Each structure stands twice: as structure tokens, then as C-alpha cells.
Amino acid sequence: MPVTLDTVRELDRRDPLAHFKARFALPEGVLYLDGNSLGAQPLAAREALATTRDQWRDELIKGWNQGWFDAPERLGNLLAPLIGAGPGEVIVTDNITLNLFKLLGYITESRGRQRPVILSEGGNFPTDGYIAQGLCRFAGLEHRVLPEGAELSDHLDDRVAAVVLSQVNYRTGRLRDMAATTELVHAHGAEIVWDLAHSAGALPVDLHGCGVRYAVGCTYKYLNGGPGAPAFLYVHCDHQAGGWQPLSGWHGHAAPFAFDDDYAPAPGITRFRTGTHSALIYAPLEASLELWQEVDMAALRAKSLALSELFLDCLADLLEAEGFADITPPPAERGSQVALTHREHGYAIVQALIARGVIGDYREPGLMRFGFTPLYLSHEDAWQAARHFREVVENREYLEARFKVRSEVT
């Protein structure tokens, strides 16, 4: 190892975020480098879930007037500062898939005839493209795909109504210039919907400062909301009265308990709600978002980059010698993950690491992803994970037959 254990322990002694690790429930002996897929459980989440469970038992339906019903807006206001949004601009509801459908429908409702094209990007997480395809199919619009690596400006014309892009690519971790890209799309008369799934909670996001009007994101990755935790949707306050969103459910009605026959959208961000949500899944997320109010995002970003650089530094000679491709972008263009490829043995290597308690994840074809979540990973954790990686590869542990057996979820 080119970096000593004493060196990384000294880095941990000087880490201003080190105290947060004790506030997460992490299994003994596990080095968790998969927070980019599912974040770890905050200790406070367990108590919050138990409190809501007991509220359901004791208060029954009265709980809807004791914090359950307004949770989407309340949690949206907690999340807003983490992504550079203002009060009343973020709502926590549904999932990214549904929220993206809402925003694309909302944007194209009044523009579909003059601008009938939705542009999504090749190589992005598939659901974004799938939703763009589905909406276009049913609304009579045209779906186009921006080829991976192509210049966006070459694919913008006066027929494009909306563009869907991820700020951080889920495969490579490449970070886009949000401000410049937003300005470019707006200059061509189109709207852009940013997918923040791999940036919210991973790095500072400044939606207002970048001129962003629309965004979606999830809360179960870096924001530690738990499996299936609700997603969020952002609409700038100046663009919240543009019409209907297509999933016009009763919770998005101006007066849901009037039970009118005809739909009238609620004012503000509430119009992007749909139907009844589960109070139980909001409780642990709220506990996590309250913890996040204490986090210095600049310190988080600095530690994120330090951890990923440490991991790569410890493996640099091995990767070259053993035929790995390091597709991780340079620090200034990186989210909070390391991306390595090995087409022949990538899956087996990840499984061998998991057997040692080092949890990363695998994506076809041949991609190994390692997420660096600064609130509960130390510099020593990154160093130890690299040590295990070296041993798995150098000892050829990944060649064992058991590591080639595919599970349903990779």
C-alpha cells in the first residue's frame, strides 16, 4: 500500500465530519461503499419509525392531523437548503419515475404543438429515458436521444420542449456543469429537468444559483431515507402556476376534502402531489433530513474527494498491472464515486469483496462502483477497502465458482 495506516488515521483525527459516523447504525465488520445505491440507516431513523408506528397504534386516523398529511411539504422545506432551493419549492413525494412524468407533462402541456420533442440522454439511468418514451407515446410527442458523449448544442432546435439530464452520471460519476448547461438549454427556448439522484447529499447543489427551474431526485441514496424512501420534486417558485401536471390525484387538488367532481390544481408546489402516502416511510427520512441540517456541505465535498482519491491512490499500480480500466473522472468533474471496469471478472470481484464485508455494487457490462459517503466513511475505511481489493485480486479469490453465481439484484 503506497499510503500508510498511520497517515490515514491522522487524517481521521483531523476530520471535521468524523463525529457523524457514530450516528449511523452500521453492521460490525462491514465497509459500506454502496451508499450511492442505498444509504446507511441513521440511528435516529429507528426511533422516528417507532414513534410513528406507536402514533398509528394510539392515535389511529387522528395522526393525519398530527403531522402525517403535511409531511410532503414539511420534508421538502427541510431538503430545500441542501440543493439550493427556497421554501415552498420542493415537495417530497412518490418516486423519481412518477415525478419525472409529472414535470415532463407539466412542461409540454402548453408547448406540445409548437415544441413536440423531449430529449433524453443515452447512457443515463434507464428510467429517465423510459419515462420520456412513454409520455411521448401516449401524448403524441416525439422522443429523441442525445448520444452519449455528443454535444448537447448540436441536438437543440426549435422543436425541443424539454431536456432530461443527470447532474452526475450513475455509471461513471461524471459531474456536469449545471449552470452552463441550464443556460444553454434556456437560450434555445427549451426547459431542462435535472435528475439529482447521484448529487443530492453527495455534493453542494445550487439550483437557484444555476438558474434551474425543474428537478427531481431521490432520498434513499446519499440522503439515507431508507429503501423505497420517497423522492423529491423541485419547481422554481416563478414556474409553479403553469397549468396541470398529468397525474392529477386528489392530494394535488386545491381542496382535497371538498371532494369536488372536477379537478382544480392546488396553489404552489402542492399541485405536484398525487394520492395518499405512507406516513411510515416519511418518518425515517425526516430524521435523516434533520441530521443533514447540521452538515457543512463544503466540508462534505472536500472529504468526498479525499476519500475517493485515497482509494484510487492505493490501487493505482494494481489497476494498471491487472487490466482494469479506471473511468472515474478527475476530481473537479467527479461526483462521489469511483468507477472501475473489468469486463471478464468485474461481477466476481465485487462478489468476492462483499464476502469480505466490503460492499460495492456492479452494473453491466463490467462496471464496479464504489460510493464514498463522507458522513459514515472514514479515511481508514477507504484504506482498508483498498487493501481488501488488492488481496482479492492478487490472490485470485474472485475465481472461486461461488462468486460467479448471479443474484436477481446486482
mmCIF file of C-alpha atoms in Angstrom:
data_model
loop_
_atom_site.group_PDB
_atom_site.id
_atom_site.type_symbol
_atom_site.label_atom_id
_atom_site.label_comp_id
_atom_site.label_asym_id
_atom_site.label_seq_id
_atom_site.Cartn_x
_atom_site.Cartn_y
_atom_site.Cartn_z
ATOM 1 C CA MET A 1 0.000 0.000 0.000
ATOM 2 C CA PRO A 2 1.531 3.343 -1.030
ATOM 3 C CA VAL A 3 -0.146 5.169 1.885
ATOM 4 C CA THR A 4 0.485 4.119 5.486
ATOM 5 C CA LEU A 5 -2.178 3.289 8.029
ATOM 6 C CA ASP A 6 -0.733 5.886 10.393
ATOM 7 C CA THR A 7 -1.205 8.546 7.729
ATOM 8 C CA VAL A 8 -4.902 7.798 7.218
ATOM 9 C CA ARG A 9 -5.555 7.623 10.948
ATOM 10 C CA GLU A 10 -4.076 11.077 11.307
ATOM 11 C CA LEU A 11 -6.439 12.289 8.565
ATOM 12 C CA ASP A 12 -9.342 10.871 10.569
ATOM 13 C CA ARG A 13 -8.186 12.646 13.721
ATOM 14 C CA ARG A 14 -8.355 15.950 11.824
ATOM 15 C CA ASP A 15 -11.659 15.211 10.058
ATOM 16 C CA PRO A 16 -14.387 17.766 10.991
ATOM 17 C CA LEU A 17 -17.107 15.299 9.943
ATOM 18 C CA ALA A 18 -15.761 12.283 11.845
ATOM 19 C CA HIS A 19 -18.352 12.522 14.639
ATOM 20 C CA PHE A 20 -21.253 11.814 12.262
ATOM 21 C CA LYS A 21 -20.244 8.156 11.844
ATOM 22 C CA ALA A 22 -21.418 7.346 15.377
ATOM 23 C CA ARG A 23 -24.910 8.481 14.410
ATOM 24 C CA PHE A 24 -25.391 5.656 11.909
ATOM 25 C CA ALA A 25 -26.253 2.003 12.535
ATOM 26 C CA LEU A 26 -23.511 0.199 10.633
ATOM 27 C CA PRO A 27 -23.011 -3.581 10.852
ATOM 28 C CA GLU A 28 -19.855 -4.683 12.627
ATOM 29 C CA GLY A 29 -17.064 -5.592 10.226
ATOM 30 C CA VAL A 30 -18.680 -4.026 7.153
ATOM 31 C CA LEU A 31 -17.045 -1.390 4.952
ATOM 32 C CA TYR A 32 -20.048 0.097 3.158
ATOM 33 C CA LEU A 33 -19.169 1.610 -0.218
ATOM 34 C CA ASP A 34 -22.659 1.387 -1.700
ATOM 35 C CA GLY A 35 -24.328 4.484 -0.285
ATOM 36 C CA ASN A 36 -24.716 5.636 -3.884
ATOM 37 C CA SER A 37 -27.405 2.916 -4.180
ATOM 38 C CA LEU A 38 -28.834 2.720 -0.656
ATOM 39 C CA GLY A 39 -27.669 4.870 2.216
ATOM 40 C CA ALA A 40 -26.967 3.554 5.706
ATOM 41 C CA GLN A 41 -29.534 3.808 8.480
ATOM 42 C CA PRO A 42 -29.292 6.806 10.840
ATOM 43 C CA LEU A 43 -29.785 5.792 14.455
ATOM 44 C CA ALA A 44 -32.478 8.463 14.770
ATOM 45 C CA ALA A 45 -34.456 6.827 11.965
ATOM 46 C CA ARG A 46 -35.254 3.793 14.096
ATOM 47 C CA GLU A 47 -36.699 5.922 16.881
ATOM 48 C CA ALA A 48 -38.651 8.050 14.416
ATOM 49 C CA LEU A 49 -40.165 4.977 12.783
ATOM 50 C CA ALA A 50 -41.082 3.533 16.173
ATOM 51 C CA THR A 51 -42.710 6.816 17.189
ATOM 52 C CA THR A 52 -44.832 6.902 14.049
ATOM 53 C CA ARG A 53 -45.750 3.231 14.472
ATOM 54 C CA ASP A 54 -46.922 3.975 18.016
ATOM 55 C CA GLN A 55 -48.780 7.054 16.794
ATOM 56 C CA TRP A 56 -50.645 4.842 14.322
ATOM 57 C CA ARG A 57 -51.485 2.470 17.192
ATOM 58 C CA ASP A 58 -52.563 5.139 19.680
ATOM 59 C CA GLU A 59 -53.948 7.957 17.555
ATOM 60 C CA LEU A 60 -55.278 5.932 14.641
ATOM 61 C CA ILE A 61 -56.728 8.173 11.938
ATOM 62 C CA LYS A 62 -56.149 11.288 14.040
ATOM 63 C CA GLY A 63 -52.499 11.008 13.023
ATOM 64 C CA TRP A 64 -53.303 12.629 9.658
ATOM 65 C CA ASN A 65 -53.858 15.911 11.507
ATOM 66 C CA GLN A 66 -50.774 15.395 13.663
ATOM 67 C CA GLY A 67 -48.066 15.670 11.031
ATOM 68 C CA TRP A 68 -48.812 12.924 8.545
ATOM 69 C CA PHE A 69 -50.744 14.878 5.940
ATOM 70 C CA ASP A 70 -48.366 17.821 5.512
ATOM 71 C CA ALA A 71 -45.196 15.692 5.542
ATOM 72 C CA PRO A 72 -44.504 16.100 1.772
ATOM 73 C CA GLU A 73 -44.269 19.900 2.100
ATOM 74 C CA ARG A 74 -42.575 19.856 5.521
ATOM 75 C CA LEU A 75 -39.840 17.474 4.414
ATOM 76 C CA GLY A 76 -39.494 19.425 1.171
ATOM 77 C CA ASN A 77 -38.613 22.521 3.166
ATOM 78 C CA LEU A 78 -36.046 20.530 5.171
ATOM 79 C CA LEU A 79 -34.453 19.251 1.977
ATOM 80 C CA ALA A 80 -34.512 22.545 0.053
ATOM 81 C CA PRO A 81 -31.346 24.103 1.566
ATOM 82 C CA LEU A 82 -29.315 21.009 0.626
ATOM 83 C CA ILE A 83 -29.995 21.611 -3.078
ATOM 84 C CA GLY A 84 -30.015 25.407 -3.192
ATOM 85 C CA ALA A 85 -33.789 25.796 -3.287
ATOM 86 C CA GLY A 86 -36.135 28.044 -1.324
ATOM 87 C CA PRO A 87 -39.119 27.359 0.958
ATOM 88 C CA GLY A 88 -42.162 26.102 -0.907
ATOM 89 C CA GLU A 89 -40.131 24.938 -3.929
ATOM 90 C CA VAL A 90 -39.515 21.282 -3.038
ATOM 91 C CA ILE A 91 -42.003 18.535 -2.297
ATOM 92 C CA VAL A 92 -41.139 15.028 -1.112
ATOM 93 C CA THR A 93 -43.495 12.627 -2.833
ATOM 94 C CA ASP A 94 -43.798 9.472 -4.950
ATOM 95 C CA ASN A 95 -40.596 8.362 -6.760
ATOM 96 C CA ILE A 96 -38.303 9.789 -9.435
ATOM 97 C CA THR A 97 -40.137 7.907 -12.177
ATOM 98 C CA LEU A 98 -43.520 9.435 -11.354
ATOM 99 C CA ASN A 99 -42.077 12.863 -10.605
ATOM 100 C CA LEU A 100 -40.302 12.991 -13.939
ATOM 101 C CA PHE A 101 -43.543 12.070 -15.712
ATOM 102 C CA LYS A 102 -45.302 14.897 -13.850
ATOM 103 C CA LEU A 103 -42.720 17.507 -14.812
ATOM 104 C CA LEU A 104 -42.435 16.486 -18.452
ATOM 105 C CA GLY A 105 -46.208 16.512 -18.769
ATOM 106 C CA TYR A 106 -46.417 19.853 -16.988
ATOM 107 C CA ILE A 107 -43.812 21.414 -19.272
ATOM 108 C CA THR A 108 -45.223 20.037 -22.524
ATOM 109 C CA GLU A 109 -48.934 20.573 -21.796
ATOM 110 C CA SER A 110 -48.888 24.085 -23.241
ATOM 111 C CA ARG A 111 -45.926 23.643 -25.599
ATOM 112 C CA GLY A 112 -46.546 20.313 -27.277
ATOM 113 C CA ARG A 113 -47.774 21.633 -30.616
ATOM 114 C CA GLN A 114 -45.071 24.241 -31.085
ATOM 115 C CA ARG A 115 -42.313 22.149 -29.469
ATOM 116 C CA PRO A 116 -43.240 18.448 -29.603
ATOM 117 C CA VAL A 117 -39.818 16.950 -28.770
ATOM 118 C CA ILE A 118 -38.490 15.593 -25.464
ATOM 119 C CA LEU A 119 -34.738 14.959 -25.471
ATOM 120 C CA SER A 120 -33.211 12.453 -23.057
ATOM 121 C CA GLU A 121 -29.615 11.251 -22.883
ATOM 122 C CA GLY A 122 -28.039 7.987 -23.902
ATOM 123 C CA GLY A 123 -26.090 6.248 -21.135
ATOM 124 C CA ASN A 124 -28.244 7.820 -18.425
ATOM 125 C CA PHE A 125 -30.123 5.765 -15.843
ATOM 126 C CA PRO A 126 -32.745 3.987 -17.976
ATOM 127 C CA THR A 127 -35.906 5.101 -16.173
ATOM 128 C CA ASP A 128 -35.394 8.702 -17.321
ATOM 129 C CA GLY A 129 -35.405 7.621 -20.955
ATOM 130 C CA TYR A 130 -38.214 5.139 -20.424
ATOM 131 C CA ILE A 131 -40.492 7.817 -18.972
ATOM 132 C CA ALA A 132 -39.682 10.227 -21.796
ATOM 133 C CA GLN A 133 -40.517 7.449 -24.285
ATOM 134 C CA GLY A 134 -43.746 6.557 -22.519
ATOM 135 C CA LEU A 135 -45.025 10.117 -22.250
ATOM 136 C CA CYS A 136 -44.225 10.772 -25.911
ATOM 137 C CA ARG A 137 -46.002 7.580 -26.955
ATOM 138 C CA PHE A 138 -49.225 8.440 -25.149
ATOM 139 C CA ALA A 139 -49.190 12.213 -25.712
ATOM 140 C CA GLY A 140 -48.301 12.105 -29.387
ATOM 141 C CA LEU A 141 -44.912 13.751 -28.864
ATOM 142 C CA GLU A 142 -41.503 12.880 -30.301
ATOM 143 C CA HIS A 143 -38.740 11.330 -28.235
ATOM 144 C CA ARG A 144 -35.113 11.907 -29.177
ATOM 145 C CA VAL A 145 -31.930 10.610 -27.574
ATOM 146 C CA LEU A 146 -28.765 12.609 -27.082
ATOM 147 C CA PRO A 147 -25.990 10.123 -27.926
ATOM 148 C CA GLU A 148 -23.591 9.511 -25.063
ATOM 149 C CA GLY A 149 -20.661 11.909 -25.378
ATOM 150 C CA ALA A 150 -22.343 14.096 -28.019
ATOM 151 C CA GLU A 151 -22.501 17.889 -27.839
ATOM 152 C CA LEU A 152 -25.841 18.958 -26.424
ATOM 153 C CA SER A 153 -25.879 22.133 -28.520
ATOM 154 C CA ASP A 154 -25.915 20.028 -31.701
ATOM 155 C CA HIS A 155 -29.219 18.454 -30.663
ATOM 156 C CA LEU A 156 -31.168 21.528 -29.594
ATOM 157 C CA ASP A 157 -33.557 23.110 -32.082
ATOM 158 C CA ASP A 158 -36.851 24.999 -32.039
ATOM 159 C CA ARG A 159 -38.837 21.752 -31.713
ATOM 160 C CA VAL A 160 -37.329 20.681 -28.393
ATOM 161 C CA ALA A 161 -39.589 21.415 -25.421
ATOM 162 C CA ALA A 162 -37.741 19.633 -22.618
ATOM 163 C CA VAL A 163 -34.368 18.041 -21.940
ATOM 164 C CA VAL A 164 -33.758 15.457 -19.202
ATOM 165 C CA LEU A 165 -30.188 15.214 -17.878
ATOM 166 C CA SER A 166 -28.476 13.820 -14.793
ATOM 167 C CA GLN A 167 -26.129 16.139 -12.951
ATOM 168 C CA VAL A 168 -23.950 13.128 -12.026
ATOM 169 C CA ASN A 169 -23.823 10.117 -14.338
ATOM 170 C CA TYR A 170 -24.810 6.977 -12.446
ATOM 171 C CA ARG A 171 -22.169 4.841 -14.184
ATOM 172 C CA THR A 172 -19.052 6.960 -14.406
ATOM 173 C CA GLY A 173 -19.815 9.539 -11.718
ATOM 174 C CA ARG A 174 -19.123 12.367 -14.181
ATOM 175 C CA LEU A 175 -20.376 15.740 -12.917
ATOM 176 C CA ARG A 176 -21.964 18.124 -15.402
ATOM 177 C CA ASP A 177 -21.637 21.904 -15.340
ATOM 178 C CA MET A 178 -25.195 22.648 -14.218
ATOM 179 C CA ALA A 179 -25.085 26.408 -14.677
ATOM 180 C CA ALA A 180 -23.632 26.395 -18.198
ATOM 181 C CA THR A 181 -25.876 23.551 -19.368
ATOM 182 C CA THR A 182 -29.016 25.168 -17.968
ATOM 183 C CA GLU A 183 -28.139 28.457 -19.634
ATOM 184 C CA LEU A 184 -27.570 26.695 -22.962
ATOM 185 C CA VAL A 185 -30.934 24.909 -22.894
ATOM 186 C CA HIS A 186 -32.842 28.022 -21.868
ATOM 187 C CA ALA A 187 -31.115 30.036 -24.604
ATOM 188 C CA HIS A 188 -32.612 27.592 -27.132
ATOM 189 C CA GLY A 189 -36.108 28.173 -25.729
ATOM 190 C CA ALA A 190 -36.402 24.769 -24.032
ATOM 191 C CA GLU A 191 -36.707 23.682 -20.418
ATOM 192 C CA ILE A 192 -34.358 21.299 -18.610
ATOM 193 C CA VAL A 193 -35.268 18.815 -15.887
ATOM 194 C CA TRP A 194 -32.257 17.849 -13.790
ATOM 195 C CA ASP A 195 -32.053 14.412 -12.192
ATOM 196 C CA LEU A 196 -30.219 14.838 -8.874
ATOM 197 C CA ALA A 197 -30.265 11.169 -7.822
ATOM 198 C CA HIS A 198 -26.469 10.981 -7.541
ATOM 199 C CA SER A 199 -25.776 14.542 -6.433
ATOM 200 C CA ALA A 200 -28.272 15.429 -3.669
ATOM 201 C CA GLY A 201 -26.425 14.709 -0.427
ATOM 202 C CA ALA A 202 -23.217 13.901 -2.294
ATOM 203 C CA LEU A 203 -22.041 17.426 -3.090
ATOM 204 C CA PRO A 204 -23.236 21.042 -2.866
ATOM 205 C CA VAL A 205 -26.068 21.751 -5.338
ATOM 206 C CA ASP A 206 -27.184 25.313 -6.111
ATOM 207 C CA LEU A 207 -30.409 25.184 -8.115
ATOM 208 C CA HIS A 208 -31.161 28.891 -7.705
ATOM 209 C CA GLY A 209 -27.621 29.962 -8.457
ATOM 210 C CA CYS A 210 -27.609 27.854 -11.637
ATOM 211 C CA GLY A 211 -30.949 29.195 -12.868
ATOM 212 C CA VAL A 212 -32.669 25.795 -12.626
ATOM 213 C CA ARG A 213 -36.464 25.694 -12.846
ATOM 214 C CA TYR A 214 -37.181 21.966 -12.604
ATOM 215 C CA ALA A 215 -35.510 18.995 -10.920
ATOM 216 C CA VAL A 216 -36.179 15.579 -9.432
ATOM 217 C CA GLY A 217 -34.158 13.397 -7.105
ATOM 218 C CA CYS A 218 -34.289 10.520 -4.644
ATOM 219 C CA THR A 219 -33.685 10.372 -0.903
ATOM 220 C CA TYR A 220 -32.641 6.758 -0.322
ATOM 221 C CA LYS A 221 -29.064 7.088 -1.587
ATOM 222 C CA TYR A 222 -26.836 9.782 -0.096
ATOM 223 C CA LEU A 223 -29.712 11.236 1.980
ATOM 224 C CA ASN A 224 -30.209 7.944 3.862
ATOM 225 C CA GLY A 225 -34.009 7.880 3.814
ATOM 226 C CA GLY A 226 -34.272 4.087 3.668
ATOM 227 C CA PRO A 227 -35.247 1.562 0.972
ATOM 228 C CA GLY A 228 -38.087 2.934 -1.126
ATOM 229 C CA ALA A 229 -37.999 6.316 0.609
ATOM 230 C CA PRO A 230 -39.997 8.948 -1.292
ATOM 231 C CA ALA A 231 -38.347 11.053 -3.952
ATOM 232 C CA PHE A 232 -38.478 14.812 -4.329
ATOM 233 C CA LEU A 233 -39.552 17.267 -6.980
ATOM 234 C CA TYR A 234 -38.419 20.885 -7.352
ATOM 235 C CA VAL A 235 -40.138 23.691 -9.256
ATOM 236 C CA HIS A 236 -38.895 27.272 -9.007
ATOM 237 C CA CYS A 237 -41.488 29.494 -7.349
ATOM 238 C CA ASP A 238 -41.939 31.557 -10.529
ATOM 239 C CA HIS A 239 -42.981 28.469 -12.525
ATOM 240 C CA GLN A 240 -45.500 26.795 -10.237
ATOM 241 C CA ALA A 241 -48.700 28.131 -11.824
ATOM 242 C CA GLY A 242 -48.228 26.902 -15.378
ATOM 243 C CA GLY A 243 -51.193 24.547 -15.511
ATOM 244 C CA TRP A 244 -51.914 20.953 -14.595
ATOM 245 C CA GLN A 245 -49.464 18.172 -14.017
ATOM 246 C CA PRO A 246 -50.694 14.951 -15.662
ATOM 247 C CA LEU A 247 -51.094 12.809 -12.518
ATOM 248 C CA SER A 248 -53.936 14.933 -11.160
ATOM 249 C CA GLY A 249 -54.653 12.986 -7.983
ATOM 250 C CA TRP A 250 -56.774 14.187 -5.115
ATOM 251 C CA HIS A 251 -53.918 15.295 -2.852
ATOM 252 C CA GLY A 252 -52.883 17.747 -5.564
ATOM 253 C CA HIS A 253 -56.363 19.286 -5.629
ATOM 254 C CA ALA A 254 -56.904 22.827 -4.357
ATOM 255 C CA ALA A 255 -59.435 21.488 -1.824
ATOM 256 C CA PRO A 256 -58.967 17.718 -1.486
ATOM 257 C CA PHE A 257 -61.532 17.310 1.279
ATOM 258 C CA ALA A 258 -64.233 19.205 -0.590
ATOM 259 C CA PHE A 259 -64.485 16.106 -2.809
ATOM 260 C CA ASP A 260 -65.413 18.103 -5.902
ATOM 261 C CA ASP A 261 -66.163 16.241 -9.112
ATOM 262 C CA ASP A 262 -63.819 18.435 -11.151
ATOM 263 C CA TYR A 263 -60.103 18.871 -10.637
ATOM 264 C CA ALA A 264 -58.563 22.214 -9.716
ATOM 265 C CA PRO A 265 -54.802 22.239 -9.059
ATOM 266 C CA ALA A 266 -53.613 23.346 -5.639
ATOM 267 C CA PRO A 267 -51.530 26.515 -5.473
ATOM 268 C CA GLY A 268 -47.764 26.273 -5.359
ATOM 269 C CA ILE A 269 -45.719 23.111 -5.066
ATOM 270 C CA THR A 270 -48.642 21.142 -3.583
ATOM 271 C CA ARG A 271 -50.164 20.679 -7.048
ATOM 272 C CA PHE A 272 -47.448 18.100 -7.698
ATOM 273 C CA ARG A 273 -48.816 15.731 -5.053
ATOM 274 C CA THR A 274 -50.871 12.766 -6.224
ATOM 275 C CA GLY A 275 -52.535 10.374 -3.745
ATOM 276 C CA THR A 276 -52.239 9.068 -0.217
ATOM 277 C CA HIS A 277 -48.701 8.478 1.017
ATOM 278 C CA SER A 278 -47.359 6.255 3.798
ATOM 279 C CA ALA A 279 -46.583 8.104 6.995
ATOM 280 C CA LEU A 280 -44.277 5.248 7.965
ATOM 281 C CA ILE A 281 -41.812 5.832 5.117
ATOM 282 C CA TYR A 282 -41.659 9.574 5.780
ATOM 283 C CA ALA A 283 -40.651 9.188 9.427
ATOM 284 C CA PRO A 284 -37.090 7.822 8.990
ATOM 285 C CA LEU A 285 -36.436 10.241 6.152
ATOM 286 C CA GLU A 286 -37.432 13.186 8.301
ATOM 287 C CA ALA A 287 -34.989 12.031 10.989
ATOM 288 C CA SER A 288 -32.215 11.862 8.403
ATOM 289 C CA LEU A 289 -33.022 15.276 6.925
ATOM 290 C CA GLU A 290 -32.907 16.804 10.409
ATOM 291 C CA LEU A 291 -29.408 15.356 10.807
ATOM 292 C CA TRP A 292 -28.461 16.869 7.442
ATOM 293 C CA GLN A 293 -29.261 20.360 8.730
ATOM 294 C CA GLU A 294 -26.005 20.109 10.723
ATOM 295 C CA VAL A 295 -23.777 19.204 7.774
ATOM 296 C CA ASP A 296 -21.282 21.627 6.238
ATOM 297 C CA MET A 297 -21.641 20.836 2.534
ATOM 298 C CA ALA A 298 -18.248 22.306 1.646
ATOM 299 C CA ALA A 299 -16.573 20.023 4.198
ATOM 300 C CA LEU A 300 -18.611 17.116 2.853
ATOM 301 C CA ARG A 301 -17.401 17.759 -0.683
ATOM 302 C CA ALA A 302 -13.771 18.075 0.393
ATOM 303 C CA LYS A 303 -13.901 14.788 2.295
ATOM 304 C CA SER A 304 -15.722 13.018 -0.543
ATOM 305 C CA LEU A 305 -12.945 13.848 -2.973
ATOM 306 C CA ALA A 306 -10.246 12.996 -0.430
ATOM 307 C CA LEU A 307 -11.747 9.546 0.174
ATOM 308 C CA SER A 308 -12.097 8.648 -3.489
ATOM 309 C CA GLU A 309 -8.585 9.912 -4.265
ATOM 310 C CA LEU A 310 -7.157 7.913 -1.360
ATOM 311 C CA PHE A 311 -8.861 4.748 -2.613
ATOM 312 C CA LEU A 312 -7.545 5.253 -6.142
ATOM 313 C CA ASP A 313 -4.033 6.151 -4.964
ATOM 314 C CA CYS A 314 -3.864 2.906 -3.006
ATOM 315 C CA LEU A 315 -4.822 0.899 -6.109
ATOM 316 C CA ALA A 316 -3.111 2.776 -8.948
ATOM 317 C CA ASP A 317 -0.294 0.306 -9.604
ATOM 318 C CA LEU A 318 -2.576 -2.730 -9.239
ATOM 319 C CA LEU A 319 -5.226 -1.422 -11.651
ATOM 320 C CA GLU A 320 -2.683 -0.889 -14.391
ATOM 321 C CA ALA A 321 -0.990 -4.236 -13.870
ATOM 322 C CA GLU A 322 -4.209 -6.279 -13.733
ATOM 323 C CA GLY A 323 -6.032 -4.818 -16.734
ATOM 324 C CA PHE A 324 -8.633 -2.654 -15.026
ATOM 325 C CA ALA A 325 -9.939 0.492 -16.691
ATOM 326 C CA ASP A 326 -10.370 3.428 -14.340
ATOM 327 C CA ILE A 327 -13.185 5.532 -15.834
ATOM 328 C CA THR A 328 -13.516 7.755 -12.773
ATOM 329 C CA PRO A 329 -13.487 11.419 -13.846
ATOM 330 C CA PRO A 330 -10.886 13.806 -12.404
ATOM 331 C CA PRO A 331 -11.817 15.330 -9.031
ATOM 332 C CA ALA A 332 -13.311 18.594 -10.313
ATOM 333 C CA GLU A 333 -15.595 16.647 -12.674
ATOM 334 C CA ARG A 334 -16.492 13.841 -10.256
ATOM 335 C CA GLY A 335 -19.493 13.088 -8.102
ATOM 336 C CA SER A 336 -18.877 10.906 -5.047
ATOM 337 C CA GLN A 337 -17.999 7.533 -6.518
ATOM 338 C CA VAL A 338 -15.184 5.572 -8.119
ATOM 339 C CA ALA A 339 -15.910 3.671 -11.342
ATOM 340 C CA LEU A 340 -13.698 0.774 -12.444
ATOM 341 C CA THR A 341 -14.317 -1.709 -15.221
ATOM 342 C CA HIS A 342 -13.185 -5.269 -15.773
ATOM 343 C CA ARG A 343 -15.394 -6.928 -18.363
ATOM 344 C CA GLU A 344 -14.358 -10.512 -17.680
ATOM 345 C CA HIS A 345 -14.297 -10.612 -13.880
ATOM 346 C CA GLY A 346 -15.979 -7.422 -12.652
ATOM 347 C CA TYR A 347 -19.024 -9.161 -11.198
ATOM 348 C CA ALA A 348 -16.992 -11.870 -9.462
ATOM 349 C CA ILE A 349 -14.565 -9.333 -7.970
ATOM 350 C CA VAL A 350 -17.452 -7.375 -6.431
ATOM 351 C CA GLN A 351 -18.925 -10.590 -5.009
ATOM 352 C CA ALA A 352 -15.567 -11.606 -3.542
ATOM 353 C CA LEU A 353 -15.272 -8.196 -1.894
ATOM 354 C CA ILE A 354 -18.791 -8.495 -0.472
ATOM 355 C CA ALA A 355 -17.804 -11.843 1.041
ATOM 356 C CA ARG A 356 -15.049 -9.964 2.880
ATOM 357 C CA GLY A 357 -17.515 -7.321 4.093
ATOM 358 C CA VAL A 358 -16.565 -4.661 1.517
ATOM 359 C CA ILE A 359 -19.842 -3.749 -0.147
ATOM 360 C CA GLY A 360 -19.784 -2.022 -3.512
ATOM 361 C CA ASP A 361 -22.010 -2.774 -6.482
ATOM 362 C CA TYR A 362 -21.894 -3.993 -10.057
ATOM 363 C CA ARG A 363 -23.527 -2.727 -13.255
ATOM 364 C CA GLU A 364 -23.370 -4.338 -16.672
ATOM 365 C CA PRO A 365 -21.161 -4.500 -18.610
ATOM 366 C CA GLY A 366 -18.194 -4.977 -16.303
ATOM 367 C CA LEU A 367 -18.670 -1.868 -14.122
ATOM 368 C CA MET A 368 -17.690 -1.841 -10.438
ATOM 369 C CA ARG A 369 -18.983 1.184 -8.497
ATOM 370 C CA PHE A 370 -17.728 2.294 -5.101
ATOM 371 C CA GLY A 371 -19.626 5.119 -3.422
ATOM 372 C CA PHE A 372 -17.914 7.388 -0.900
ATOM 373 C CA THR A 373 -20.340 8.742 1.682
ATOM 374 C CA PRO A 374 -18.415 11.105 3.955
ATOM 375 C CA LEU A 375 -20.821 11.094 6.909
ATOM 376 C CA TYR A 376 -20.174 7.449 7.780
ATOM 377 C CA LEU A 377 -16.964 6.513 5.969
ATOM 378 C CA SER A 378 -13.544 7.286 7.411
ATOM 379 C CA HIS A 379 -10.194 7.586 5.661
ATOM 380 C CA GLU A 380 -9.212 4.311 7.302
ATOM 381 C CA ASP A 381 -12.354 2.701 5.850
ATOM 382 C CA ALA A 382 -11.271 3.743 2.348
ATOM 383 C CA TRP A 383 -7.729 2.466 3.007
ATOM 384 C CA GLN A 384 -8.960 -0.876 4.340
ATOM 385 C CA ALA A 385 -11.345 -1.292 1.391
ATOM 386 C CA ALA A 386 -8.415 -0.773 -0.981
ATOM 387 C CA ARG A 387 -6.372 -3.329 0.952
ATOM 388 C CA HIS A 388 -9.135 -5.913 0.587
ATOM 389 C CA PHE A 389 -9.425 -5.092 -3.121
ATOM 390 C CA ARG A 390 -5.701 -5.725 -3.607
ATOM 391 C CA GLU A 391 -5.862 -9.044 -1.776
ATOM 392 C CA VAL A 392 -8.925 -10.262 -3.681
ATOM 393 C CA VAL A 393 -7.219 -9.509 -6.988
ATOM 394 C CA GLU A 394 -3.670 -10.570 -6.163
ATOM 395 C CA ASN A 395 -4.808 -13.842 -4.532
ATOM 396 C CA ARG A 396 -7.288 -14.529 -7.372
ATOM 397 C CA GLU A 397 -10.071 -15.096 -4.859
ATOM 398 C CA TYR A 398 -12.639 -13.947 -7.423
ATOM 399 C CA LEU A 399 -12.018 -17.127 -9.467
ATOM 400 C CA GLU A 400 -13.949 -19.225 -6.939
ATOM 401 C CA ALA A 401 -17.118 -20.623 -8.532
ATOM 402 C CA ARG A 402 -19.428 -19.179 -5.861
ATOM 403 C CA PHE A 403 -18.557 -15.630 -6.905
ATOM 404 C CA LYS A 404 -19.845 -16.195 -10.435
ATOM 405 C CA VAL A 405 -23.393 -17.055 -9.345
ATOM 406 C CA ARG A 406 -25.722 -14.215 -10.317
ATOM 407 C CA SER A 407 -28.336 -12.864 -7.913
ATOM 408 C CA GLU A 408 -31.547 -11.224 -9.090
ATOM 409 C CA VAL A 409 -30.343 -7.809 -7.870
ATOM 410 C CA THR A 410 -26.713 -6.952 -8.657
#
